[in-house]
Short mmCIF file of C-alpha atoms in Angstrom, two decimals:
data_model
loop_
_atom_site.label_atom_id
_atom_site.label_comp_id
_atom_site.label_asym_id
_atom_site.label_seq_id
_atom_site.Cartn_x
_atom_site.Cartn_y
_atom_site.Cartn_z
CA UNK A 129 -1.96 206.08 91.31
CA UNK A 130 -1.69 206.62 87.90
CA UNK A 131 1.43 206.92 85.87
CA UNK A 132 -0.05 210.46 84.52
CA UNK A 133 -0.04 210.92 88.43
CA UNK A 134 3.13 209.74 89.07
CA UNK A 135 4.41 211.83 86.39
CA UNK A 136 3.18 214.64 87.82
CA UNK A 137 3.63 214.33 91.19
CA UNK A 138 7.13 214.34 90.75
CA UNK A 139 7.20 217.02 88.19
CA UNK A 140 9.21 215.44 86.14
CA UNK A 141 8.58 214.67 82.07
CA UNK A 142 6.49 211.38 81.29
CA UNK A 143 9.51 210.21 79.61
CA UNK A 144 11.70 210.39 83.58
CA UNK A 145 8.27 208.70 84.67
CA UNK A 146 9.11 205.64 82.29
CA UNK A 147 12.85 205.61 83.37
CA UNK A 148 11.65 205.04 87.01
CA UNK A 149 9.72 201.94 85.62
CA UNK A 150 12.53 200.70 84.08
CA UNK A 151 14.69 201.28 87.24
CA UNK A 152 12.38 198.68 89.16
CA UNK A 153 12.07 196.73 86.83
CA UNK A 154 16.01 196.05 87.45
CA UNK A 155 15.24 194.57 90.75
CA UNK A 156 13.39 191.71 88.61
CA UNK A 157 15.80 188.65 87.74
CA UNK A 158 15.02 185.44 86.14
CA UNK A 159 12.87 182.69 87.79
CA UNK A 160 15.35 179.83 87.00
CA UNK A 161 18.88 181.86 86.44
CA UNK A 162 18.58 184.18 89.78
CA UNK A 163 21.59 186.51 89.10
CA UNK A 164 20.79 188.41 86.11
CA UNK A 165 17.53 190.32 85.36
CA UNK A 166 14.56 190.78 83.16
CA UNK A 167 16.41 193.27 80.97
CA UNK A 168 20.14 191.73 81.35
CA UNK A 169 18.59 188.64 79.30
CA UNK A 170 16.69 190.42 76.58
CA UNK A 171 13.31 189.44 78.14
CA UNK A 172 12.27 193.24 78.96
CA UNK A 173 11.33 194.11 75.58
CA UNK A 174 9.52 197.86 76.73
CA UNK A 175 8.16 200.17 79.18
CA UNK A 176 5.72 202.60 77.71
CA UNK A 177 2.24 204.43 77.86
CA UNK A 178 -0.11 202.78 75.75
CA UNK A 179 -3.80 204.56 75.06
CA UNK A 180 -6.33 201.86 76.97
CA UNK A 181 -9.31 201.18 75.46
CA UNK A 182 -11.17 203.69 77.74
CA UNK A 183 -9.00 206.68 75.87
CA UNK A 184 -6.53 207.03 79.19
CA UNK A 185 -3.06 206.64 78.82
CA UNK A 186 -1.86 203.26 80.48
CA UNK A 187 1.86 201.76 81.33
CA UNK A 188 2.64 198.96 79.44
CA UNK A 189 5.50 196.59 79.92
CA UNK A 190 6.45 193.93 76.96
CA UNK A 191 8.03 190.73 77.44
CA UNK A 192 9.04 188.54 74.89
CA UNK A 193 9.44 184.42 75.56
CA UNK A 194 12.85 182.97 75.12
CA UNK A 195 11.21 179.73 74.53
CA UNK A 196 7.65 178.94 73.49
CA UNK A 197 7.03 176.73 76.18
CA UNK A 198 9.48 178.67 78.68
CA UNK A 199 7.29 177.41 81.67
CA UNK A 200 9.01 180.97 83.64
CA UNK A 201 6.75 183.34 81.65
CA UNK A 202 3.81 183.40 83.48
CA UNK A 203 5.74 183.47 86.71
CA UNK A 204 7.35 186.33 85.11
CA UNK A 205 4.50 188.08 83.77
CA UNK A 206 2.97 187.76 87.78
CA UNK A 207 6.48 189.55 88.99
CA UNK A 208 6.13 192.28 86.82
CA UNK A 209 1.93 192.60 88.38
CA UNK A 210 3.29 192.09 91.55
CA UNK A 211 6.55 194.88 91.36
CA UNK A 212 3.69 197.34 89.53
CA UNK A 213 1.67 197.05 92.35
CA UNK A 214 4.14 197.16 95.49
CA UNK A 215 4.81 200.60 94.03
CA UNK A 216 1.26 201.66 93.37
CA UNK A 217 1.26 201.83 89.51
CA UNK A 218 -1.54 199.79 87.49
CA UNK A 219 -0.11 199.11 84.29
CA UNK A 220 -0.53 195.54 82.04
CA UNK A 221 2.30 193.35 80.67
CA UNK A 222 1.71 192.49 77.10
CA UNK A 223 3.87 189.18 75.75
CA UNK A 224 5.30 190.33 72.39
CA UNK A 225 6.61 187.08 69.67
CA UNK A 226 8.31 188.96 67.22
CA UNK A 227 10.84 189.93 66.66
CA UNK A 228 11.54 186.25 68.39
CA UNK A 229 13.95 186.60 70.94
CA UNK A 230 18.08 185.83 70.46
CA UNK A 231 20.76 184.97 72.59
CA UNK A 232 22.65 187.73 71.26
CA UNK A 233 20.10 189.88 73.30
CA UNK A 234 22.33 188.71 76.87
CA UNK A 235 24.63 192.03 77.56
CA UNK A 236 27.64 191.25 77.90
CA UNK A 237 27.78 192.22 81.78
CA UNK A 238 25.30 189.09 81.94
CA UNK A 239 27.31 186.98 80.11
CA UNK A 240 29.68 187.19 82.84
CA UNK A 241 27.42 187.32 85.55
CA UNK A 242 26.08 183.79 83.83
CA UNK A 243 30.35 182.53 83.69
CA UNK A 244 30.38 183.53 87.71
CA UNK A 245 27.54 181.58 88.56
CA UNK A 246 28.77 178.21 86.39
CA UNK A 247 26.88 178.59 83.52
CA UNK A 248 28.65 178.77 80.25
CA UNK A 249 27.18 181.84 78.46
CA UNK A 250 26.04 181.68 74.62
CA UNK A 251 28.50 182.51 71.75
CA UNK A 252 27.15 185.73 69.85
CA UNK A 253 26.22 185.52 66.47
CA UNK A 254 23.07 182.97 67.14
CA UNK A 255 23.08 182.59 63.94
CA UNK A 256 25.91 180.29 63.24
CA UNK A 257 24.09 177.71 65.62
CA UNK A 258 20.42 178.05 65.26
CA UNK A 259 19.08 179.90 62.34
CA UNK A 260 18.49 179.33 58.60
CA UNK A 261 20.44 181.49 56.37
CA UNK A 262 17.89 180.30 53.62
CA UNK A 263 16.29 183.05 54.32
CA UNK A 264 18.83 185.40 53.90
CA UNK A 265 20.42 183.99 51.06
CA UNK A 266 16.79 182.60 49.05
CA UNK A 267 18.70 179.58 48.89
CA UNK A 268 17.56 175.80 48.78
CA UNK A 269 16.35 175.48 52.84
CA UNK A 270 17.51 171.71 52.87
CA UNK A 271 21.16 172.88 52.46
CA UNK A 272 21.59 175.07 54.93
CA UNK A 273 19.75 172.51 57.18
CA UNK A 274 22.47 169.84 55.91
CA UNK A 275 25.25 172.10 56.67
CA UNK A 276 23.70 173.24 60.20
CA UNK A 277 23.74 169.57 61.01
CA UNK A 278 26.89 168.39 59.04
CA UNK A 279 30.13 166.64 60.60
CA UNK A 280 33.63 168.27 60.03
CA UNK A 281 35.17 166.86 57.11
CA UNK A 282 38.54 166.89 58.33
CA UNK A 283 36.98 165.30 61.83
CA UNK A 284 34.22 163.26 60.64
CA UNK A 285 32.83 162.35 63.99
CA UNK A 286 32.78 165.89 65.18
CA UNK A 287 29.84 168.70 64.73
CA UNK A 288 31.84 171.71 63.68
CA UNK A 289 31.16 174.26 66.32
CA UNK A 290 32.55 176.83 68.71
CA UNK A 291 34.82 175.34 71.70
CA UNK A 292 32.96 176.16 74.95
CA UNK A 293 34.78 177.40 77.45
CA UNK A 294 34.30 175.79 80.80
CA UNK A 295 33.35 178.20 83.35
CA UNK A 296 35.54 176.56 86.03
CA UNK A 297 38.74 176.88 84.60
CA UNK A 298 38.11 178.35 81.57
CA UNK A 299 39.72 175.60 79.57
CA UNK A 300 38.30 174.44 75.84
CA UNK A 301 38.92 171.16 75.87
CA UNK A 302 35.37 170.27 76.58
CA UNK A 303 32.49 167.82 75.54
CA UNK A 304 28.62 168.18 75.28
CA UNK A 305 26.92 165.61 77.18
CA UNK A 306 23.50 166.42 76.03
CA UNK A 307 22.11 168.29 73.77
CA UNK A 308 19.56 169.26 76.61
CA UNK A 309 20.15 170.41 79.73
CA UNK A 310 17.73 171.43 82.87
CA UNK A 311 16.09 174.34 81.52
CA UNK A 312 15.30 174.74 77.66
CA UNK A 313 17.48 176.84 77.35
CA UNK A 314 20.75 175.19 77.95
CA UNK A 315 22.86 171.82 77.04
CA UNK A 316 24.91 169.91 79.38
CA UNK A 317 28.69 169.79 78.68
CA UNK A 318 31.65 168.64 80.59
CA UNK A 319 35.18 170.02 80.94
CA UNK A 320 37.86 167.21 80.40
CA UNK A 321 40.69 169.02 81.95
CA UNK A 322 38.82 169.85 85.32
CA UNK A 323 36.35 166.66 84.81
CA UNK A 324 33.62 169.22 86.36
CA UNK A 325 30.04 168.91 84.66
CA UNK A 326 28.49 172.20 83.72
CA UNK A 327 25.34 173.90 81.57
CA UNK A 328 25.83 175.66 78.52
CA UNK A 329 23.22 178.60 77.70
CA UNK A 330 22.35 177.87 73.68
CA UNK A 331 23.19 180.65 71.15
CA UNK A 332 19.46 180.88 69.98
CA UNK B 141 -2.26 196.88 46.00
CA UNK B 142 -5.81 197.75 47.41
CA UNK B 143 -6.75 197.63 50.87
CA UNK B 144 -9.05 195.19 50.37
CA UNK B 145 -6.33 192.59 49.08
CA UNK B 146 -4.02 193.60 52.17
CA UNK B 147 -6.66 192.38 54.25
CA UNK B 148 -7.52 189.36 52.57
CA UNK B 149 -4.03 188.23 52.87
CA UNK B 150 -3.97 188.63 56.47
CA UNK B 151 -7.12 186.17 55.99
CA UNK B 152 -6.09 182.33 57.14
CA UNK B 153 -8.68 179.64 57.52
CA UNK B 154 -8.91 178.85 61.26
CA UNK B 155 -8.51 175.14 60.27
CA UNK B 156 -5.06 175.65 59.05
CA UNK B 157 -3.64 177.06 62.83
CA UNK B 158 -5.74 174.03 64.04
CA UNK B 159 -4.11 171.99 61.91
CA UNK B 160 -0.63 173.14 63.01
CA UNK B 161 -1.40 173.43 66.69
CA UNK B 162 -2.92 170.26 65.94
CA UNK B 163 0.43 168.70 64.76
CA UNK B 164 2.52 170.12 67.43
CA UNK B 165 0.62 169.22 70.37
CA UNK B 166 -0.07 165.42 69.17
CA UNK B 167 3.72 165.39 69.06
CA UNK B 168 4.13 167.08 72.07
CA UNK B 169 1.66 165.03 73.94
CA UNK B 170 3.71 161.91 72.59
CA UNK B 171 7.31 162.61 73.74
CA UNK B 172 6.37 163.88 77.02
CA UNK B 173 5.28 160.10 77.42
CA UNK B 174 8.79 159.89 77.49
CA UNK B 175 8.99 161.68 81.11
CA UNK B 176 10.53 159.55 83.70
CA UNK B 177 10.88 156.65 81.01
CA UNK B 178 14.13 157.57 79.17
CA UNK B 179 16.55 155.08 78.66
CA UNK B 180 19.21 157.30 80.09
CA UNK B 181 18.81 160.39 82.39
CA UNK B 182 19.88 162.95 79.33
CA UNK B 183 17.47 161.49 77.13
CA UNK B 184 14.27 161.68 79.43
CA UNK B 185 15.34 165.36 79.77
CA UNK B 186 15.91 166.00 76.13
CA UNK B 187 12.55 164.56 74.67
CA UNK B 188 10.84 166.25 77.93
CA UNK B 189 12.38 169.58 76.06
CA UNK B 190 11.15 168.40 73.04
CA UNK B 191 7.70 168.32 74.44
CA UNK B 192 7.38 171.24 75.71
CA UNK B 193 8.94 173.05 72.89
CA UNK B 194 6.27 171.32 71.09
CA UNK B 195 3.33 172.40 73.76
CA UNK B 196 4.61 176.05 73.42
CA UNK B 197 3.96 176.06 69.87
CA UNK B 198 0.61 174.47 70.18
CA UNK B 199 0.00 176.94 72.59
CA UNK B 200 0.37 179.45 70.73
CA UNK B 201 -1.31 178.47 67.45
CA UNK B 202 -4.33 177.63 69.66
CA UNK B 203 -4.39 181.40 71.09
CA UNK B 204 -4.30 182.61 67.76
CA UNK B 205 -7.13 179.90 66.44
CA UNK B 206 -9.28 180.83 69.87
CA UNK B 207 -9.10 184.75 68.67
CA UNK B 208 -10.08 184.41 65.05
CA UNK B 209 -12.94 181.46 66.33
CA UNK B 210 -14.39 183.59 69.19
CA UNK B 211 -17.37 182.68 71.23
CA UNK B 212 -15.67 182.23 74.48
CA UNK B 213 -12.93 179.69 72.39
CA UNK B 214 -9.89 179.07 74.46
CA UNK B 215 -6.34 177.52 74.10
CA UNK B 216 -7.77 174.84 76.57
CA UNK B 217 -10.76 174.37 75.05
CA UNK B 218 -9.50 173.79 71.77
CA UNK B 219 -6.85 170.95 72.76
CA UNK B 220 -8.63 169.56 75.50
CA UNK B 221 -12.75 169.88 74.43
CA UNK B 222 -12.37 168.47 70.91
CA UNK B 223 -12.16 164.89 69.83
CA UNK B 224 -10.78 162.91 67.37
CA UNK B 225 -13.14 163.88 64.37
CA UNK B 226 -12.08 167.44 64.88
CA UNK B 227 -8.51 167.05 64.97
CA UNK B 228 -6.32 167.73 62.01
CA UNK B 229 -2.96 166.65 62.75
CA UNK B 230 -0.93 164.12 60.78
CA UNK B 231 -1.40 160.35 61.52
CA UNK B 232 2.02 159.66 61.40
CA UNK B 233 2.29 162.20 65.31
CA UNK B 234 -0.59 160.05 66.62
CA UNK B 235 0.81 157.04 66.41
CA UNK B 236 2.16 154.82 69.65
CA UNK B 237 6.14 154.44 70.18
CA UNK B 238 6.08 150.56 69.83
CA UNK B 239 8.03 149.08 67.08
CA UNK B 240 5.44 147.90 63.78
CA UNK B 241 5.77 143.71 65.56
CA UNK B 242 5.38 144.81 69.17
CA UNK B 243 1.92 142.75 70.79
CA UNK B 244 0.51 145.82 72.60
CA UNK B 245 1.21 149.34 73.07
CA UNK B 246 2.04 148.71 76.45
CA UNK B 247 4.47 146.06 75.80
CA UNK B 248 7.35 147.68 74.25
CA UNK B 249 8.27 151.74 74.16
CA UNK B 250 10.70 151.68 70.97
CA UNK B 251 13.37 154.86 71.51
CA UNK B 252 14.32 154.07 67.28
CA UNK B 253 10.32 154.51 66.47
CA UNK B 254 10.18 157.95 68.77
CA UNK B 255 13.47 159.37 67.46
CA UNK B 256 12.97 158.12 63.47
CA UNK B 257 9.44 159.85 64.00
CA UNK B 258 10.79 163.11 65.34
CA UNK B 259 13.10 163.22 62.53
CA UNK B 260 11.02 163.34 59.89
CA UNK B 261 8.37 165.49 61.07
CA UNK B 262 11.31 167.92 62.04
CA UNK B 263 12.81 167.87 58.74
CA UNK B 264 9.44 168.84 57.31
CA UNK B 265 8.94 171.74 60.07
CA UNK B 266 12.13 173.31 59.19
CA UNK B 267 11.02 173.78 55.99
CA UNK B 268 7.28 174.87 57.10
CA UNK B 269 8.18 177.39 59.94
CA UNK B 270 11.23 179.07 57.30
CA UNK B 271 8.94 179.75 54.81
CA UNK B 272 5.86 181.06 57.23
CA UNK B 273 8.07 183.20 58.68
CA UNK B 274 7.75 185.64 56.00
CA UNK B 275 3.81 184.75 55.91
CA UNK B 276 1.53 188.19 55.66
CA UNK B 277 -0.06 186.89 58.90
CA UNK B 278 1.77 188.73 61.18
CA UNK B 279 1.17 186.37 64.42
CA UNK B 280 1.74 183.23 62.16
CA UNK B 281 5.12 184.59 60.86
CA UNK B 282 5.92 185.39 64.07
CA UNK B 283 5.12 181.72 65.78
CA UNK B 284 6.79 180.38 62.70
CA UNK B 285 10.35 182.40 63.39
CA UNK B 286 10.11 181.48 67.36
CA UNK B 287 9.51 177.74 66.18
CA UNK B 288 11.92 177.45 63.92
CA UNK B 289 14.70 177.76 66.02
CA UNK B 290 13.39 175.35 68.15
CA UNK B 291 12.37 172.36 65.49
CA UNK B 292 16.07 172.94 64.27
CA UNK B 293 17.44 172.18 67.60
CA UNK B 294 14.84 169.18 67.43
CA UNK B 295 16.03 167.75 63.95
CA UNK B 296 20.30 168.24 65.37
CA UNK B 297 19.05 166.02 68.14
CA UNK B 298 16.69 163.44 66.44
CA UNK B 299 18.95 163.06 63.29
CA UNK B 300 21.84 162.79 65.45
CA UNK B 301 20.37 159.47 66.76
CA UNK B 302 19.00 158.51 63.88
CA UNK B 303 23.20 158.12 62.92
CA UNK B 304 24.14 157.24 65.97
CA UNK B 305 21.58 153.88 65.94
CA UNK B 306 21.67 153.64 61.95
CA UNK B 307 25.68 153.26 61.95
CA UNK B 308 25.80 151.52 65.03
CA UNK B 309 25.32 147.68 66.66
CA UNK B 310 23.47 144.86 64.67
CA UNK B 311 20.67 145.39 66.90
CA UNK B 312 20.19 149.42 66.84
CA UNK B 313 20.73 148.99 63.19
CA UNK B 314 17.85 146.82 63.34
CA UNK B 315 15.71 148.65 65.22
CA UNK B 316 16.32 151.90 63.20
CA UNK B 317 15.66 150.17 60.38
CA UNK B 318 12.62 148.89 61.68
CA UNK B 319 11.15 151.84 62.44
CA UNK B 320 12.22 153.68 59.06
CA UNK B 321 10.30 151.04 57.26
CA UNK B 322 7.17 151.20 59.69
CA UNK B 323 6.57 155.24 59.47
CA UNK B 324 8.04 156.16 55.89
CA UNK B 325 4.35 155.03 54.54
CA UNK B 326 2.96 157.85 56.82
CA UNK B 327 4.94 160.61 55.55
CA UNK B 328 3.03 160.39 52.14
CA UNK B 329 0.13 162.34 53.66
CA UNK B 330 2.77 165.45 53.56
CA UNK B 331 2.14 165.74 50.57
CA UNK B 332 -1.46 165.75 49.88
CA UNK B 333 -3.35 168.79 49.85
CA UNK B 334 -6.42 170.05 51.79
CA UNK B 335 -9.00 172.62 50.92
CA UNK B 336 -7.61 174.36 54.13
CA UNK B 337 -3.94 174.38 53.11
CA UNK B 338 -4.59 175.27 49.33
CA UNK B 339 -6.66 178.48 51.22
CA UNK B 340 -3.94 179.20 53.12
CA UNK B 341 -1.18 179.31 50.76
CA UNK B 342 -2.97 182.28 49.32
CA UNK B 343 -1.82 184.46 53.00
CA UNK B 344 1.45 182.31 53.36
CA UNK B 345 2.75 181.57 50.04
CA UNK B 346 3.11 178.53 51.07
CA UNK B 347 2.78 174.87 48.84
CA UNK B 348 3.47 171.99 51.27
CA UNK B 349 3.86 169.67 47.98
CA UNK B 350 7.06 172.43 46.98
CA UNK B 351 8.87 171.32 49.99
CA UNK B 352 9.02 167.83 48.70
CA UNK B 353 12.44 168.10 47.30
CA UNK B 354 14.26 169.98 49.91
CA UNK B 355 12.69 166.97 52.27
CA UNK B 356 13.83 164.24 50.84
CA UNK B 357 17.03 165.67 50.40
CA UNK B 358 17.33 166.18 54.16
CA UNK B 359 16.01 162.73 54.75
CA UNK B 360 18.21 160.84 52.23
CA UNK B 361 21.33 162.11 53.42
CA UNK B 362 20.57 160.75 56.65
CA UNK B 363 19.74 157.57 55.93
CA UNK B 364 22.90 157.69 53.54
CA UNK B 365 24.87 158.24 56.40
CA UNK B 366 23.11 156.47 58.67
CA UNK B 367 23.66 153.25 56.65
CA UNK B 368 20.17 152.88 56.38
CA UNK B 369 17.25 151.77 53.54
CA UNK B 370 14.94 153.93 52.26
CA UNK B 371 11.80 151.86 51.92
CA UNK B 372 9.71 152.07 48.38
CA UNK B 373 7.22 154.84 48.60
CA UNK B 374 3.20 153.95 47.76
CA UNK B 375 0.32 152.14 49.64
CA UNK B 376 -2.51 153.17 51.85
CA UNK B 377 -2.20 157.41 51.99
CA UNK B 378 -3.42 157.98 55.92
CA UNK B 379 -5.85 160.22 56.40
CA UNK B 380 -5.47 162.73 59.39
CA UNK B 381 -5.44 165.92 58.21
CA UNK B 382 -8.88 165.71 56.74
CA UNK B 383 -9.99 164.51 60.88
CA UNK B 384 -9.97 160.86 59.55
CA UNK B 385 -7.29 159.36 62.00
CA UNK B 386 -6.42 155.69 63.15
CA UNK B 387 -7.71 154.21 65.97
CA UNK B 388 -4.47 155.16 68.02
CA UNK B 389 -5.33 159.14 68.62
CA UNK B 390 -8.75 158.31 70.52
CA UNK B 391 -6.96 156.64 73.35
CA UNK B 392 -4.10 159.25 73.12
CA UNK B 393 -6.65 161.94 73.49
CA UNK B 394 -8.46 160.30 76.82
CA UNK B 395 -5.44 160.00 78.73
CA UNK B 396 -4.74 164.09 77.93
CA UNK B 397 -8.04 165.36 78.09
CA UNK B 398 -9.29 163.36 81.17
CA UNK B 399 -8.24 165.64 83.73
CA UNK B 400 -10.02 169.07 82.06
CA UNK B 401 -13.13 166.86 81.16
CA UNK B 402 -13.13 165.84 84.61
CA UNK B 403 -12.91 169.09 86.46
CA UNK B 404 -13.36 172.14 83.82
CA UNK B 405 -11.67 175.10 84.71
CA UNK B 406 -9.71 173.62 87.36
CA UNK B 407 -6.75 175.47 88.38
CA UNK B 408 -3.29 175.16 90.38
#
C-alpha cells in the first residue's frame, strides 16, 4: 500500500497521513539508550512525500547521525525499513548531515527520561562546550580553540565548565573520569558525595 | 554571479576528498590499534572513540569521492582497493606509535608518540573543518561542521595529555619530549601546497598555508604549558600528500585491507 493509498483509504488529508507516520515512528527508541526515541533525541529529522524518480509521490523519512561514526545508524536506518513495512507502507530513509545534529535537539521530557535511567543529560547551549564561535564572531579560530581548552585562572588545574549533576543524588560535587565513555556520545564522571560512577551525555 | 560560476564553485577535485578521507582514515586506522592495548581501561575506550570518530569522517568523504568518481566506486573500494601510491594522506598519520629509538615497531607502543601525534593533527583540523564549513560544496561544508565538533573533542583530550605528561614525572617529561622532537619535522608538509589543494581553495576558500599562524599559536601554548621544547623547524619536507609516503603506510595498509582483498564483498 501506498501512502497516496493510505491517505485515501482513510479519507483523511495527506498531511493526517504523515502524522500517522510520525505516530509510529514514536514506538522507535535508540539502539544503545532504550528509553527515549528516534524523535525525543533529535535523530528524526522528517516524515514527508518526496516525488521518486518514477514521478510517484514516495514517503520519506530523514535521519541525521549524532556522530559520524555512530555505529547505531544503520541499525537505525533498518528499524525505520522494518516499522515501514510491519505497517505496509514502502517509503526510503534518507540520512541528512546538515544541519549537523546538537545536543540541544534532546526535549526536555528526554532529558529526564535520560536522568531516570542514570545517565546525566547534556547542558543546553552546546555551544559553550563544543563549537567554535570563530565563526560567529570572524575572529582568530586559534583563540577560541585556546579558550575552549583553557584552565580557570582562579583554579588553574580545573577546565572551567558546567557542574554535572549526578543523576543519583543529584549532587554537583562531581568529577569526570574520562573524557570518553561507552558510547561516543558520552564521558564517564563520578559523584564524590554518593561515590557512584555514572555517564554523562556530551553537549554537542 | 552567473550560473556558470555557481556551478564551478560547487566544482572540487576528487583528489582533495581523497586526500581528507585519506587523512582521517590513516589516523583512524592508527588509534584503533589502540583497542584492547590501552594503558588504562579509559584510555583504550577514548582513542577507540577517537577512531571511529575518525572512520566516520573517512566514511563520509569517501561516499562523497565514490559519487563524483562513479563507475561502480565505493566507500570500500576506495579505502580498501587502493594502495600506497594512490593515497594522499599526510606522512606524519602513517607513521607507527613507537618512540623515534625504539628497535622495531613491535617492540614498544609509545602512548606520548600517539597522543603528541593526535594533537597536532587536531589542532590543524580545527582550523580545516571551521573554515570548510562555510565551503560552497554543500556536502563538504556539511562533513566539515559534523567533524568539527568531533576533532575539538579530540584536541581537549590529546592536548590534555600532552600537559598532563609534559608537566609531569622525569620520565613522561621525557617521553613527551621525545616524541615532540620526533614528529614536529612532519608537520612541515602542512604547509606545502598541492595542485589539488590550490584547485580546491577556489570552491572552499580555503589556503592551508593561512592557517599557519592560528596553528602554531595553538601548538605553542601547549608546549608553553606543557613545559615542553619546541624543536627548530627545517630538514627533509615528507612527501605524502603528493602519494609519495614512507615505507611505514604499506604495511599499515596490508593489515586493513587484507580481509576485503581476501573475500570482496563479504558481509556480516
Amino acid at each position: 500500500m501506498t501512502l497516496a493509498a493510505t491517505a485515501s483509504a482513510s479519507g483523511a488529508p495527506q498531511h493526517s497521513a504523515l502524522e500517522h507516520v510520525w505516530q509510529l515512528l514514536e514506538s522507535l527508541t535508540d539502539p544503545e539508550i532504550p528509553v527515549v526515541t528516534l524523535r525525543e533525541l533529535g535523530i528524526l529529522r522528517d516524515v514527508r512525500t518526496a516525488v521518486a524518480q518514477d514521478g510517484t509521490e514516495q514517503l520519506e523519512v530523514v535521519i541525521t547521525p549524532t556522530y559520524s561514526g555512530c555505529p547505531a545508524m544503520g541499525q537505525i536506518e533498518d528499524d525505520v525499513h522494518t516499522l515501514l513495512q510491519a505497517h505496509g507502507l514502502k517509503g526510503k530513509v534518507k540520512t541528512q548531515l546538515a544541519p549537523a545534529w546538537t545536543t540541544d535537539w534532546i526535549t526536555p521530557e528526554a532529558k529526564e527520561k535520560l536522568r531516570a535511567y542514570g545517565i546525566a543529560p547534556p547542558h543546553s547551549g552546546a555551544d559553550h562546550d563544543c563549537q567554535t564561535e570563530s565563526g560567529k564572531a570572524n575572529g582568530s579560530g586559534a583563540s577560541s580553540i585556546i579558550q575552549f581548552a583553557a584552565r580557570s585562572a582562579s583554579n588553574p588545574g580545573r577546565h572551567e565548565q558546567l557542574a554535572v549533576p549526578c543523576p543519583q543524588c543529584n549532587s554537583n560535587n562531581t568529577t569526570e573520569t574520562s573524557h570518553f565513555g561507552s558510547t561516543a556520545c558520552k564521558a564517564l564522571y563520578r559523584c564524590l558525595d554518593c561515590m557512584e560512577p555514572f555517564d554523562y551525555f556530551k553537549p554537542y | 554571479m552567473s550560473a556558470a560560476q555557481a556551478t564551478l564553485n560547487h566544482t572540487l577535485p576528487v583528489d582533495y576528498l581523497l586526500h581528507l578521507a585519506d587523512n582521517a582514515l590513516v589516523l583512524g586506522q592508527r588509534n584503533a590499534e589502540w583497542s584492547g592495548h590501552g594503558p588504562i581501561l579509559e584510555e583504550d575506550i577514548a582513542l577507540s572513540n577517537n577512531s571511529l570518530d575518525l572512520v566516520g569522517q573517512a566514511r563520509l568523504l569517501y561516499q562523497e569521492a565514490a559519487a563524483q568518481i562513479g563507475n561502480g566506486a565505493t566507500e570500500d573500494t576506495l579505502a580498501f582497493f587502493r594502495d600506497v601510491p594512490d593515497f594522499k594522506n599526510y606522512t606524519l598519520l602513517e607513521l607507527p606509535h613507537h618512540a623515534p629509538l625504539a628497535g622495531t615497531s613491535a617492540s614498544d607502543r609509545d602512548f606520548a608518540t600517539t597522543l603528541v601525534r593526535n594533537f597536532l593533527y587536531s589542532a590543524l583540523m580545527v582550523l580545516v573543518w571551521d573554515k570548510l564549513q562555510h565551503a560552497s560544496h554543500e556536502q563538504l561544508a556539511a562533513i566539515a561542521a559534523k567533524s568539527l565538533k568531533e576533532v575539538r573533542y579530540h584536541l581537549r583530550h590529546s592536548r590534555d595529555w600532552l600537559l598532563r605528561m609534559g608537566d609531569g614525572t622525569a620520565e613522561s617529561h621525557g617521553r613527551a619530549q621525545a616524541a615532540v622532537n620526533h614528529l614536529m619535522p612532519y608537520t612541515q608538509e602542512f604547509w606545502t601546497r598541492t595542485e589539488y589543494e590550490s584547485e580546491a581553495s577556489k570552491a572552499t576558500g580555503l589556503d592551508i598555508a593561512s592557517l599557519q599562524n592560528d596553528w602554531n599559536q595553538i601548538v605553542d601554548q601547549a608546549l608553553l604549558e606543557a613545559t615542553l621544547k619546541r624543536p627548530a623547524a627545517g630538514g627533509f619536507v615528507p612527501t605524502g600528500k603528493h602519494s609519495i609516503h614512507s615505507e611505514h603506510l604499506g604495511f599499515m595498509l596490508a593489515e586493513m585491507q587484507s580481509l576485503p582483498r581476501a573475500h570482496p564483498n563479504a558481509t556480516w
